[in-house]
mmCIF file of C-alpha atoms in Angstrom:
data_model
loop_
_atom_site.group_PDB
_atom_site.id
_atom_site.type_symbol
_atom_site.label_atom_id
_atom_site.label_comp_id
_atom_site.label_asym_id
_atom_site.label_seq_id
_atom_site.Cartn_x
_atom_site.Cartn_y
_atom_site.Cartn_z
ATOM 1 C CA MET J 5 49.404 4.319 62.074
ATOM 2 C CA ALA J 6 46.080 2.748 62.488
ATOM 3 C CA GLU J 7 44.538 6.168 62.453
ATOM 4 C CA PHE J 8 45.526 6.734 58.896
ATOM 5 C CA PHE J 9 43.768 3.634 57.595
ATOM 6 C CA GLU J 10 40.408 4.081 59.232
ATOM 7 C CA MET J 11 37.490 4.116 56.870
ATOM 8 C CA PRO J 12 34.682 6.592 57.464
ATOM 9 C CA ASP J 13 31.194 5.287 58.143
ATOM 10 C CA ALA J 14 28.593 5.463 55.375
ATOM 11 C CA GLU J 15 26.363 7.698 57.439
ATOM 12 C CA GLU J 16 28.979 10.330 58.056
ATOM 13 C CA GLU J 17 29.146 13.687 56.400
ATOM 14 C CA VAL J 18 31.074 12.406 53.415
ATOM 15 C CA ASN J 19 27.825 11.581 51.657
ATOM 16 C CA THR J 20 26.202 14.903 52.380
ATOM 17 C CA SER J 21 29.197 16.782 51.111
ATOM 18 C CA ASN J 22 29.070 14.785 47.848
ATOM 19 C CA GLU J 23 25.394 15.594 47.446
ATOM 20 C CA GLN J 24 26.089 19.248 47.940
ATOM 21 C CA THR J 25 28.805 19.182 45.307
ATOM 22 C CA PHE J 26 26.514 17.457 42.806
ATOM 23 C CA GLU J 27 23.715 19.930 43.418
ATOM 24 C CA SER J 28 26.059 22.835 43.043
ATOM 25 C CA ALA J 29 27.508 21.309 39.872
ATOM 26 C CA LEU J 30 24.085 21.197 38.124
ATOM 27 C CA PRO J 31 23.164 24.411 36.396
ATOM 28 C CA ALA J 32 20.018 26.168 37.453
ATOM 29 C CA PRO J 33 17.094 25.468 35.117
ATOM 30 C CA GLU J 34 16.659 28.247 32.661
ATOM 31 C CA PRO J 35 13.199 29.565 31.869
ATOM 32 C CA GLU J 36 11.943 28.245 28.539
ATOM 33 C CA ASP J 37 11.811 30.700 25.733
ATOM 34 C CA ALA J 38 8.941 30.804 23.199
ATOM 35 C CA LEU J 39 10.787 28.756 20.568
ATOM 36 C CA ALA J 40 11.505 25.912 22.988
ATOM 37 C CA VAL J 41 7.854 25.865 24.105
ATOM 38 C CA PHE J 42 6.677 25.843 20.486
ATOM 39 C CA ASN J 43 9.071 23.010 19.562
ATOM 40 C CA ARG J 44 7.962 20.915 22.534
ATOM 41 C CA GLU J 45 4.261 21.411 21.725
ATOM 42 C CA TRP J 46 4.911 20.780 18.033
ATOM 43 C CA ASN J 47 6.694 17.504 18.812
ATOM 44 C CA GLU J 48 3.800 16.449 21.055
ATOM 45 C CA LYS J 49 1.319 17.176 18.241
ATOM 46 C CA LEU J 50 3.455 15.248 15.754
ATOM 47 C CA GLU J 51 3.645 12.287 18.098
ATOM 48 C CA LEU J 52 -0.131 12.337 18.537
ATOM 49 C CA LYS J 53 -0.639 12.490 14.755
ATOM 50 C CA ARG J 54 1.797 9.614 14.257
ATOM 51 C CA GLN J 55 -0.091 7.493 16.774
ATOM 52 C CA LEU J 56 -3.421 8.284 15.089
ATOM 53 C CA GLU J 57 -1.993 7.445 11.680
ATOM 54 C CA GLU J 58 -0.619 4.145 12.945
ATOM 55 C CA LYS J 59 -3.999 3.306 14.445
ATOM 56 C CA ALA J 60 -5.782 4.201 11.194
ATOM 57 C CA GLU J 61 -3.260 2.148 9.223
ATOM 58 C CA GLU J 62 -3.820 -0.883 11.445
ATOM 59 C CA GLU J 63 -7.610 -0.521 11.087
ATOM 60 C CA SER J 64 -7.234 -0.168 7.333
ATOM 61 C CA LYS J 65 -5.051 -3.283 7.143
ATOM 62 C CA ALA J 66 -7.535 -5.247 9.230
ATOM 63 C CA SER J 67 -10.406 -4.092 7.033
ATOM 64 C CA ALA J 68 -8.460 -4.964 3.873
ATOM 65 C CA ALA J 69 -7.638 -8.418 5.215
ATOM 66 C CA GLN J 70 -11.307 -8.997 6.026
ATOM 67 C CA ASP J 71 -12.384 -7.804 2.566
ATOM 68 C CA LEU J 72 -9.787 -10.020 0.927
ATOM 69 C CA SER J 73 -10.925 -13.085 2.833
ATOM 70 C CA ASN J 74 -14.575 -12.316 1.956
ATOM 71 C CA TRP J 75 -13.668 -11.896 -1.707
ATOM 72 C CA GLN J 76 -11.705 -15.149 -1.734
ATOM 73 C CA SER J 77 -14.564 -17.075 -0.142
ATOM 74 C CA GLN J 78 -17.080 -15.611 -2.612
ATOM 75 C CA ARG J 79 -14.715 -16.409 -5.484
ATOM 76 C CA GLU J 80 -14.381 -19.976 -4.252
ATOM 77 C CA VAL J 81 -18.178 -20.332 -4.101
ATOM 78 C CA ARG J 82 -18.544 -18.924 -7.640
ATOM 79 C CA LEU J 83 -15.812 -21.208 -8.981
ATOM 80 C CA ASN J 84 -17.358 -24.279 -7.393
ATOM 81 C CA ALA J 85 -20.778 -23.380 -8.798
ATOM 82 C CA LYS J 86 -19.309 -22.788 -12.261
ATOM 83 C CA LYS J 87 -17.419 -26.089 -12.110
ATOM 84 C CA GLU J 88 -20.616 -27.912 -11.208
ATOM 85 C CA VAL J 89 -22.540 -26.250 -14.053
ATOM 86 C CA ASN J 90 -19.755 -27.101 -16.503
ATOM 87 C CA ARG J 91 -19.731 -30.728 -15.352
ATOM 88 C CA THR J 92 -23.473 -31.095 -15.839
ATOM 89 C CA GLU J 93 -23.347 -29.388 -19.246
ATOM 90 C CA GLU J 94 -20.476 -31.623 -20.325
ATOM 91 C CA GLN J 95 -22.367 -34.699 -19.155
ATOM 92 C CA VAL J 96 -25.426 -33.645 -21.140
ATOM 93 C CA LEU J 97 -23.277 -32.954 -24.212
ATOM 94 C CA LEU J 98 -21.568 -36.351 -23.957
ATOM 95 C CA GLU J 99 -24.910 -38.104 -23.619
ATOM 96 C CA GLN J 100 -26.192 -36.185 -26.631
ATOM 97 C CA HIS J 101 -23.157 -37.193 -28.707
ATOM 98 C CA GLU J 102 -23.613 -40.833 -27.720
ATOM 99 C CA SER J 103 -27.298 -40.740 -28.639
ATOM 100 C CA ASP J 104 -26.427 -39.085 -31.964
ATOM 101 C CA LEU J 105 -23.923 -41.848 -32.694
ATOM 102 C CA ASP J 106 -26.544 -44.480 -31.912
ATOM 103 C CA ALA J 107 -29.125 -42.794 -34.147
ATOM 104 C CA GLY J 108 -29.629 -44.365 -37.552
ATOM 105 C CA ASN J 109 -29.819 -41.155 -39.560
ATOM 106 C CA VAL J 110 -26.396 -39.560 -40.033
ATOM 107 C CA TRP J 111 -27.908 -36.528 -41.723
ATOM 108 C CA ASP J 112 -29.528 -35.448 -38.451
ATOM 109 C CA ARG J 113 -26.067 -34.765 -37.067
ATOM 110 C CA VAL J 114 -25.058 -32.887 -40.228
ATOM 111 C CA THR J 115 -28.094 -30.611 -40.144
ATOM 112 C CA LYS J 116 -27.363 -29.756 -36.505
ATOM 113 C CA LEU J 117 -24.058 -28.300 -37.679
ATOM 114 C CA ILE J 118 -25.570 -25.938 -40.257
ATOM 115 C CA GLU J 119 -27.938 -23.012 -39.906
ATOM 116 C CA ALA J 120 -31.093 -23.903 -41.778
ATOM 117 C CA SER J 121 -32.734 -20.483 -41.458
ATOM 118 C CA VAL J 122 -30.031 -18.439 -43.230
ATOM 119 C CA ASP J 123 -31.032 -17.095 -46.645
ATOM 120 C CA ALA J 124 -28.816 -16.129 -49.563
ATOM 121 C CA PRO J 125 -25.684 -14.172 -48.640
ATOM 122 C CA ASP J 126 -25.736 -10.384 -48.886
ATOM 123 C CA ASP J 127 -22.145 -10.206 -50.075
ATOM 124 C CA PRO J 128 -21.849 -11.108 -53.794
ATOM 125 C CA ASN J 129 -18.308 -12.429 -53.204
ATOM 126 C CA LYS J 130 -19.552 -15.189 -50.912
ATOM 127 C CA SER J 131 -20.775 -18.392 -52.456
ATOM 128 C CA ASP J 132 -24.438 -19.307 -52.345
ATOM 129 C CA VAL J 133 -24.874 -22.419 -50.200
ATOM 130 C CA SER J 134 -28.649 -22.423 -50.073
ATOM 131 C CA ARG J 135 -28.846 -25.345 -52.505
ATOM 132 C CA MET J 136 -26.454 -27.393 -50.338
ATOM 133 C CA ARG J 137 -28.499 -26.513 -47.268
ATOM 134 C CA LYS J 138 -31.723 -27.642 -48.970
ATOM 135 C CA LEU J 139 -30.017 -30.889 -49.957
ATOM 136 C CA PHE J 140 -28.937 -31.561 -46.362
ATOM 137 C CA ILE J 141 -32.446 -30.912 -45.092
ATOM 138 C CA GLN J 142 -33.888 -33.206 -47.734
ATOM 139 C CA LEU J 143 -31.413 -35.967 -46.837
ATOM 140 C CA LYS J 144 -32.301 -35.567 -43.216
ATOM 141 C CA ASN J 145 -35.995 -35.928 -43.883
ATOM 142 C CA GLU J 146 -35.611 -38.672 -46.495
ATOM 143 C CA PRO J 147 -32.286 -40.523 -46.168
ATOM 144 C CA LEU J 148 -30.653 -42.037 -49.242
ATOM 145 C CA GLU J 149 -31.272 -45.574 -48.012
ATOM 146 C CA VAL J 150 -35.017 -44.959 -47.942
ATOM 147 C CA THR J 151 -35.036 -43.156 -51.299
ATOM 148 C CA ARG J 152 -32.827 -45.758 -53.011
ATOM 149 C CA GLY J 153 -34.814 -48.579 -51.499
ATOM 150 C CA ALA J 154 -38.037 -47.126 -52.943
ATOM 151 C CA LEU J 155 -36.426 -46.754 -56.398
ATOM 152 C CA VAL J 156 -35.079 -50.346 -56.370
ATOM 153 C CA GLU J 157 -38.467 -51.759 -55.418
ATOM 154 C CA ALA J 158 -40.212 -49.870 -58.163
#
């Protein structure tokens, strides 16, 4: 009975017979026809094109990111310069307003608000303000306090 339960060794012919059955089970490779060759070559070309497109896309993205960062840095420089210019202009304007408030002649500030060089209007429907403009200029040059003081003394 012991003969029935013996296990064959791994190096025996059992393995070689299995290999022969597997080899015989595989079909013989068929020669490729023209369509199969074309499809294989076409797929290789498509794969190559896909790789080139991916590479170009990556380069394009890198270039775009670089351009964007350059643009943002230039924008930041321009904004900072504009902010600085605006601050200095505002400071000058505030100083000018303070000096105008300290000035004794109020009519100087009024004449700064009007255009003294404008002549009569071309449109007949607009009112003629040349007389008012002349009055403002006169008050600027000779304030009422000075004019009234000269009349009271006389």
